[in-house]
CSV table of C-alpha atoms in Angstrom, one decimal:
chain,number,residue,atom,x,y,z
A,1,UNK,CA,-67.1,-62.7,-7.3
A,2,UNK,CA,-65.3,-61.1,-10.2
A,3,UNK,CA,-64.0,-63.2,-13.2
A,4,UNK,CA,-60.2,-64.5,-13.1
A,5,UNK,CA,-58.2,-64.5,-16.4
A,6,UNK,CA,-58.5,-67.9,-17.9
A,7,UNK,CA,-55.1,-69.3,-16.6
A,8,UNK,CA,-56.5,-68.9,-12.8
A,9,UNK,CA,-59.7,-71.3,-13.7
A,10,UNK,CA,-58.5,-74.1,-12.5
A,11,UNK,CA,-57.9,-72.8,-8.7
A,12,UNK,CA,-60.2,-74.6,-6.3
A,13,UNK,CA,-61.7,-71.9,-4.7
A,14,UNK,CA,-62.7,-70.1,-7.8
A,15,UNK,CA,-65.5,-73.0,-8.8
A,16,UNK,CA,-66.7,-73.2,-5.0
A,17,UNK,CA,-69.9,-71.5,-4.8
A,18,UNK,CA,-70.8,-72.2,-1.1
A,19,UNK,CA,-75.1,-72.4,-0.1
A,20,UNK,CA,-74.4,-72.5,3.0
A,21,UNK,CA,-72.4,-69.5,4.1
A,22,UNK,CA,-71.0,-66.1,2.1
A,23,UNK,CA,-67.9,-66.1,0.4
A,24,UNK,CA,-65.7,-63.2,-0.8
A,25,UNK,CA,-61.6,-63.3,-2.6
A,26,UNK,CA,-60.4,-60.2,-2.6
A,27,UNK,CA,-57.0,-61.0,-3.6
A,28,UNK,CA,-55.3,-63.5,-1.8
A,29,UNK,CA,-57.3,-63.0,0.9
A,30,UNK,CA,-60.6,-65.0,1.1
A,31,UNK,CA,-63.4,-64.5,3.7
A,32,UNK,CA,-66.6,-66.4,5.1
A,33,UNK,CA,-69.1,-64.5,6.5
A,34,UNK,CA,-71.6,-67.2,9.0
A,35,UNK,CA,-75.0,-66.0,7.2
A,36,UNK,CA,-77.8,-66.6,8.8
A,37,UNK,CA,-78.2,-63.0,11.7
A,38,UNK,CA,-82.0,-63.7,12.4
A,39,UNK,CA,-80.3,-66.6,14.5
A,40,UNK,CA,-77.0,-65.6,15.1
A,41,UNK,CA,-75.3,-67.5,12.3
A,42,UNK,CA,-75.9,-71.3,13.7
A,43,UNK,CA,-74.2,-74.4,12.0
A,44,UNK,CA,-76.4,-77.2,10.4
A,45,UNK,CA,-75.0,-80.6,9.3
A,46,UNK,CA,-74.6,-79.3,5.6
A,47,UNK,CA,-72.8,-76.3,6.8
A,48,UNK,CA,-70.8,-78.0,8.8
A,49,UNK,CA,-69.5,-80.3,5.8
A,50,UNK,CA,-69.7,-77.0,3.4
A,51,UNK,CA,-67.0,-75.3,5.9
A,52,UNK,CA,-64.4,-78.4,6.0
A,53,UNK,CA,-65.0,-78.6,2.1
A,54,UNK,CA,-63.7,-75.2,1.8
A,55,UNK,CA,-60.8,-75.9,4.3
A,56,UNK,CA,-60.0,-78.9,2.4
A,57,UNK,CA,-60.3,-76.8,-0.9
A,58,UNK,CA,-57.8,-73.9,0.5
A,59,UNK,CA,-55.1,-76.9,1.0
A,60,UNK,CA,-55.0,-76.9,-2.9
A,61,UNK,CA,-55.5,-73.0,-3.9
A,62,UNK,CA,-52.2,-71.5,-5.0
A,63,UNK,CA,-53.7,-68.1,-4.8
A,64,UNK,CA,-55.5,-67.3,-1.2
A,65,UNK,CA,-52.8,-66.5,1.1
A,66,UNK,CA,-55.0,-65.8,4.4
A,67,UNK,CA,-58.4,-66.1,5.5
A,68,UNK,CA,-61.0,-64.0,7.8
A,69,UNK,CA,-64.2,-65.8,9.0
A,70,UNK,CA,-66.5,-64.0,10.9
A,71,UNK,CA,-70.8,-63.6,11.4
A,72,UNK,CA,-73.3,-61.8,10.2
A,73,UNK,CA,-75.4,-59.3,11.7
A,74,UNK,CA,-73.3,-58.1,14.9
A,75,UNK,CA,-72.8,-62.1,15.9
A,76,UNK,CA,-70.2,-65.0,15.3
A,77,UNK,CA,-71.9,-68.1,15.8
A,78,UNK,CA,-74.5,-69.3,18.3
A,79,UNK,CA,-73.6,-73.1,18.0
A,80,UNK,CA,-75.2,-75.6,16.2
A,81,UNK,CA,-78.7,-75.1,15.6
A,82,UNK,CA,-81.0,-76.4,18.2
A,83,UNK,CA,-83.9,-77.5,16.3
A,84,UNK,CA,-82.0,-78.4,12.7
A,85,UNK,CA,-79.1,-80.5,14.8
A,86,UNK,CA,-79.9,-80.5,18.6
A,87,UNK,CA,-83.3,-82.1,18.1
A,88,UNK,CA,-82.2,-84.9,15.6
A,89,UNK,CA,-79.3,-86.1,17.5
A,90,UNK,CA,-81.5,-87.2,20.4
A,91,UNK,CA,-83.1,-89.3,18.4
A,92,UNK,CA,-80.1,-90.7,17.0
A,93,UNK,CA,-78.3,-94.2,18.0
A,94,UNK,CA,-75.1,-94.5,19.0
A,95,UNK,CA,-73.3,-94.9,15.1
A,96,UNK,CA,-75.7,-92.1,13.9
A,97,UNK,CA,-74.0,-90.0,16.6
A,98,UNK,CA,-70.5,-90.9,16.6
A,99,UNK,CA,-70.7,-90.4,13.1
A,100,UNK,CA,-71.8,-86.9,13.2
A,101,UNK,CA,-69.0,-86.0,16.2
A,102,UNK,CA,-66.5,-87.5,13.8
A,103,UNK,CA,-67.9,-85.3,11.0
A,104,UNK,CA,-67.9,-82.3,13.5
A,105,UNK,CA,-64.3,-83.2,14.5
A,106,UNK,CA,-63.6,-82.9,10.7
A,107,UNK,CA,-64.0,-79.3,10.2
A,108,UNK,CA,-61.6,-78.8,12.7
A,109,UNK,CA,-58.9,-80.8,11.2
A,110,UNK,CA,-59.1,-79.1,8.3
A,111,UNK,CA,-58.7,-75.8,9.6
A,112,UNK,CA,-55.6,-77.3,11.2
A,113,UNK,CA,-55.0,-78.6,8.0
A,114,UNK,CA,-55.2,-75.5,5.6
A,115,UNK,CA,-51.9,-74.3,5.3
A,116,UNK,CA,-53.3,-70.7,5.0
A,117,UNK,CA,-53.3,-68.6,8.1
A,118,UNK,CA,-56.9,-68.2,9.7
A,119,UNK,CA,-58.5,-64.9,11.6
A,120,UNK,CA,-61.6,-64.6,13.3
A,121,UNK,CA,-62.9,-61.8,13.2
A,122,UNK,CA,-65.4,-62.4,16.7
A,123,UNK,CA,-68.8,-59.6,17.8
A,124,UNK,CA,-71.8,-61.0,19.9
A,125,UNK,CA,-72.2,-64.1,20.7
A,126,UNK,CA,-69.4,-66.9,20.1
A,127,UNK,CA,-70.6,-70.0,21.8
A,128,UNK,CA,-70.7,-73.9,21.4
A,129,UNK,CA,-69.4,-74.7,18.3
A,130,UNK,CA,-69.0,-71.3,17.3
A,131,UNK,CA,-66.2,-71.0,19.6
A,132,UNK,CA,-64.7,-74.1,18.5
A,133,UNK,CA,-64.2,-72.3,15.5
A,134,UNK,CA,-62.7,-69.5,16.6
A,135,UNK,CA,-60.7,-71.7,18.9
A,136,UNK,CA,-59.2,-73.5,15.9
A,137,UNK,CA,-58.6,-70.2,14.1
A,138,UNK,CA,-54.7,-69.2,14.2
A,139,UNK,CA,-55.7,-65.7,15.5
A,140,UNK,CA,-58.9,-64.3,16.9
A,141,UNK,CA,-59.8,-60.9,17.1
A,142,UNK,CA,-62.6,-59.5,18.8
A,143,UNK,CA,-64.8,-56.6,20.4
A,144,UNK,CA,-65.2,-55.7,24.0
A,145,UNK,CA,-69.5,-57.1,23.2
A,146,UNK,CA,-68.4,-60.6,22.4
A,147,UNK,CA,-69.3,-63.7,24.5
A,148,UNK,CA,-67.5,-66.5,23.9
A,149,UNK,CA,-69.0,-69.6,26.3
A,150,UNK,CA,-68.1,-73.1,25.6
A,151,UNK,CA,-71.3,-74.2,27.0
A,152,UNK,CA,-71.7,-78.1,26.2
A,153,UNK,CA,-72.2,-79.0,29.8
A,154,UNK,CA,-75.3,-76.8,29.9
A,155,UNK,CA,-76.7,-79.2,27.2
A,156,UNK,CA,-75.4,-82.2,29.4
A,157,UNK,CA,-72.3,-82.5,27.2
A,158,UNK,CA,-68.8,-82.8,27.8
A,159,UNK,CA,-66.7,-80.1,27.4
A,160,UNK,CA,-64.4,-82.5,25.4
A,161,UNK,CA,-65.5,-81.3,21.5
A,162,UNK,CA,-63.9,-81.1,18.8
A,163,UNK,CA,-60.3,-80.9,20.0
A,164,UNK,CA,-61.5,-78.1,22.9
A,165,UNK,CA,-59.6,-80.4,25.6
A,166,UNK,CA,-56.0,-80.5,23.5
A,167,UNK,CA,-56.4,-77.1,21.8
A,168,UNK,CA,-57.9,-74.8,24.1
A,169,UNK,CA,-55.4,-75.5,27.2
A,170,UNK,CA,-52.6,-74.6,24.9
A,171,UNK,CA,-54.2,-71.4,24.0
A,172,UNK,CA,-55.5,-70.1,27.5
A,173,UNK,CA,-54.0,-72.4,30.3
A,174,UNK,CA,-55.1,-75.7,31.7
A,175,UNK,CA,-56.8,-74.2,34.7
A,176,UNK,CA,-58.6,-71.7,33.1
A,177,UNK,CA,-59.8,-73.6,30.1
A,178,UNK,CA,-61.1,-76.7,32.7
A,179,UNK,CA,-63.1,-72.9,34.0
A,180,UNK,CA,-64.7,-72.9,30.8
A,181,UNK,CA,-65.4,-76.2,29.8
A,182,UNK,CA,-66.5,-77.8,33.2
A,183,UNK,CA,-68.6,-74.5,33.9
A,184,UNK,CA,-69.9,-73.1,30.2
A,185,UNK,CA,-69.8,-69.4,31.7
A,186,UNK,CA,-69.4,-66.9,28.5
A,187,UNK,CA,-65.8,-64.8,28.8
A,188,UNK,CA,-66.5,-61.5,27.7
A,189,UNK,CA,-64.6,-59.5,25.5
A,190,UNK,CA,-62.0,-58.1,27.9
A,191,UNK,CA,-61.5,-61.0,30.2
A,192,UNK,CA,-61.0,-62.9,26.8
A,193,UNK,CA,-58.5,-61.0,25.8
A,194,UNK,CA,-56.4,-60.8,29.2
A,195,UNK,CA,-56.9,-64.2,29.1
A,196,UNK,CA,-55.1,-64.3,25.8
A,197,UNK,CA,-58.3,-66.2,23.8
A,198,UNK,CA,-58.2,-63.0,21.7
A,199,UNK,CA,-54.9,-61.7,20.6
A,200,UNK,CA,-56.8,-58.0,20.6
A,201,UNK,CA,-60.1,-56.0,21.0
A,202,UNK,CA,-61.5,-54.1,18.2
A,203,UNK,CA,-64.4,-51.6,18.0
A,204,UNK,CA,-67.1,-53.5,16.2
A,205,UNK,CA,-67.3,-50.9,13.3
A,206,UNK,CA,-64.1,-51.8,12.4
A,207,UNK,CA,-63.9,-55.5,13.2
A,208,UNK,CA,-63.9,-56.6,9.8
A,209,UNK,CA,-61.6,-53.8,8.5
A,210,UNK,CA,-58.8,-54.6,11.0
A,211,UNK,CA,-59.3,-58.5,10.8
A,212,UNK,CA,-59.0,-58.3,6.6
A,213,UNK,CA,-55.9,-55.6,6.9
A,214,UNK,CA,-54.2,-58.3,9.0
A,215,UNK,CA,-55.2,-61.1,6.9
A,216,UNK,CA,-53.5,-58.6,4.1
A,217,UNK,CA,-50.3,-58.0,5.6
A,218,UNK,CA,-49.8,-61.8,6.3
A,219,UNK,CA,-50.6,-63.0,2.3
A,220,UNK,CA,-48.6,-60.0,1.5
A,221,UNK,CA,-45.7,-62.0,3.2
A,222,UNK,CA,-42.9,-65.2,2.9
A,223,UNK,CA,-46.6,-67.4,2.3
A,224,UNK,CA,-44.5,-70.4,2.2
A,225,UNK,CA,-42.6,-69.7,5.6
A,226,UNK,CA,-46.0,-68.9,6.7
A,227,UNK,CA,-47.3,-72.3,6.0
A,228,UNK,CA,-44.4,-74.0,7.0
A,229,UNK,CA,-44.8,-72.4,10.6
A,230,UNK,CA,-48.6,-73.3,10.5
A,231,UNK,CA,-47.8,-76.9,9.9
A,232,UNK,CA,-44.8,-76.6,12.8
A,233,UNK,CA,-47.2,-75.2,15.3
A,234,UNK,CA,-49.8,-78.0,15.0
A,235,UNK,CA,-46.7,-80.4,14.8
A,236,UNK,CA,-44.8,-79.4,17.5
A,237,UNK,CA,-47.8,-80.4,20.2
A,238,UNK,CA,-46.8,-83.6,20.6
A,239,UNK,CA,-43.0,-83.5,20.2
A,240,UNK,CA,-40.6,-83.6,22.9
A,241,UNK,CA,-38.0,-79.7,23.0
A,242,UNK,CA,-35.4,-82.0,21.3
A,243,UNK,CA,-37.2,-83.6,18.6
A,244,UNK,CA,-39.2,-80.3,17.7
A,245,UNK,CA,-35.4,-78.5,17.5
A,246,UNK,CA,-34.7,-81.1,15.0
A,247,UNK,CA,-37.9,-80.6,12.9
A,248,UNK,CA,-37.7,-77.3,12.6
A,249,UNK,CA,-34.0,-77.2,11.1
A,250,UNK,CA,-35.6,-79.3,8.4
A,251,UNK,CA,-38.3,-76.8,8.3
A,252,UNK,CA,-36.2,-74.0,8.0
A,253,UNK,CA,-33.8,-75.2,5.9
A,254,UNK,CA,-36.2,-76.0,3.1
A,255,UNK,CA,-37.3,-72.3,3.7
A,256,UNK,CA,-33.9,-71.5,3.1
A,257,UNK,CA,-34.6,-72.6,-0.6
A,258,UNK,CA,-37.7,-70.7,-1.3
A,259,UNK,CA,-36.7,-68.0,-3.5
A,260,UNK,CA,-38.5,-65.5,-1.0
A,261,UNK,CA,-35.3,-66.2,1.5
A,262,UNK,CA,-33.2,-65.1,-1.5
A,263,UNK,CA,-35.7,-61.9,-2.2
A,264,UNK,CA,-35.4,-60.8,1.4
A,265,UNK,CA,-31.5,-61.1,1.1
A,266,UNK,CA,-31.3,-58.9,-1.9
A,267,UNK,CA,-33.8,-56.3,-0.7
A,268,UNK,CA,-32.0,-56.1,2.3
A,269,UNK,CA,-28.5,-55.4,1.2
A,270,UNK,CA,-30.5,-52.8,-1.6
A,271,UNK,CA,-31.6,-51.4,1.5
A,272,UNK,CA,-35.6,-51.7,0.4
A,273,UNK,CA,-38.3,-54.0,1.9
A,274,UNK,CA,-38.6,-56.8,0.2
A,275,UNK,CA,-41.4,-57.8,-2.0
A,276,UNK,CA,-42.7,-62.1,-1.4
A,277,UNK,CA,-44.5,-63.7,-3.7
A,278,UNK,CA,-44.9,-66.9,-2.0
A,279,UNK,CA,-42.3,-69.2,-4.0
């Protein structure tokens, strides 16, 4: 990563220097690449706690707008590694194991949390907690090769993980998500995306490309309305209509102070595009 000028230092994500997975800023626009292809990127406890570190970290950086994660090597994620996580949990009692689903559950949140908008960027195989994660991304695009299988039940697991019984209804439909998690079948690329699990379908040469041009043109934007209708769309779950029309005049009003509502006025009545910088 390139040096900042000295008043940048301070920003979170400029000090975080993950072991775990690769990280690039370009611009406000920071991605993680899943790093280990030779087993289709899985997760072990430290990268688990690595990635919600890094969520946790984005909630303070004034300077990444957006965020891509995707996999190495023409794969998302496999899941959690069989023989560095599977294998240990059996042994495990029960606080040793509620302990780790809470710490699982964790990463999650934080992605939630963030107030940065988050793309997956999904080839190969998506599957387990892999898909979580691309479940708990705001977007997801993928390629017409991806596989994404929320297969718990094959390992004699519920399909409730990680939020997938509240989150992935709400993304696909109750009946089709029950499919998914009571079965663990994989949905390939093009079912996935009828199914609306991926907002489109990419050629894998140009996965990446299209995912960070996205990510681009949404830093490049009102960042603080972005963030405010991030927070409103995790919010709003578990409002009634009425109480989320009353949260989000609040929400909008204090848009309505940003001086990016008063940029977009000006620009418009100049008859130019406007030009946010996020305040």
């Amino acid at each position: 990563m390139s040096q900042r000028p000295a008043s940048e230092v301070s920003l979170p994500l400029y000090d975080f220097s993950p072991r775990h997975f690769a990280l690039a800023v370009n611009g406000p626009v920071a991605a993680i690449t899943l790093n280990r292809p030779e087993k289709k990127n899985p997760l072990t406890f430290e990268s688990y706690r690595e990635l919600t570190d890094f969520f946790h970290a984005c909630g303070r950086d004034q300077h990444v707008k957006a965020i891509v994660i995707t996999g190495a090597g023409g794969n998302f994620c496999s899941g959690g590694d069989v023989m560095e996580i599977i294998g240990p949990l059996v042994a495990m009692d029960t606080a040793g194991l509620m302990a780790f689903t809470k710490m699982t559950g964790e990463l999650v949140k934080a992605m939630r949390a963030c107030p940065q908008p988050i793309i997956a960027a999904i080839d190969g195989i998506c599957a387990g907690a892999g898909a979580i994660i691309a479940m708990a991304s705001d977007m997801r695009i993928g390629t017409e090769r991806a596989k994404v299988a929320f297969l718990f039940n094959r390992v004699g697991l519920g399909g409730c993980d990680m939020g997938a019984c509240a989150i992935l209804p709400r993304i696909i439909g109750q009946g089709r998500a029950a499919e998914l998690l009571y079965t663990g079948r994989a949905l390939a690329g093009p079912e996935a995306e009828r199914w609306g699990f991926f907002n489109r379908l990419v050629a894998p040469e140009g996965l990446l490309a299209d995912a960070q041009s996205l990510a681009g043109d949404l830093a490049s934007g009102p960042t603080f309305a972005n963030a405010m209708t991030k927070r409103m769309l995790e919010m709003e779950w578990a409002m009634s209509v009425n109480d989320a029309i009353e949260a989000e005049a609040v929400a909008q009003a204090l848009c309505m102070t940003t001086e990016d509502f008063g940029r977009a006025y000006r620009a418009f009545a100049a008859k130019q595009r406007p030009v946010f910088e996020g305040n």
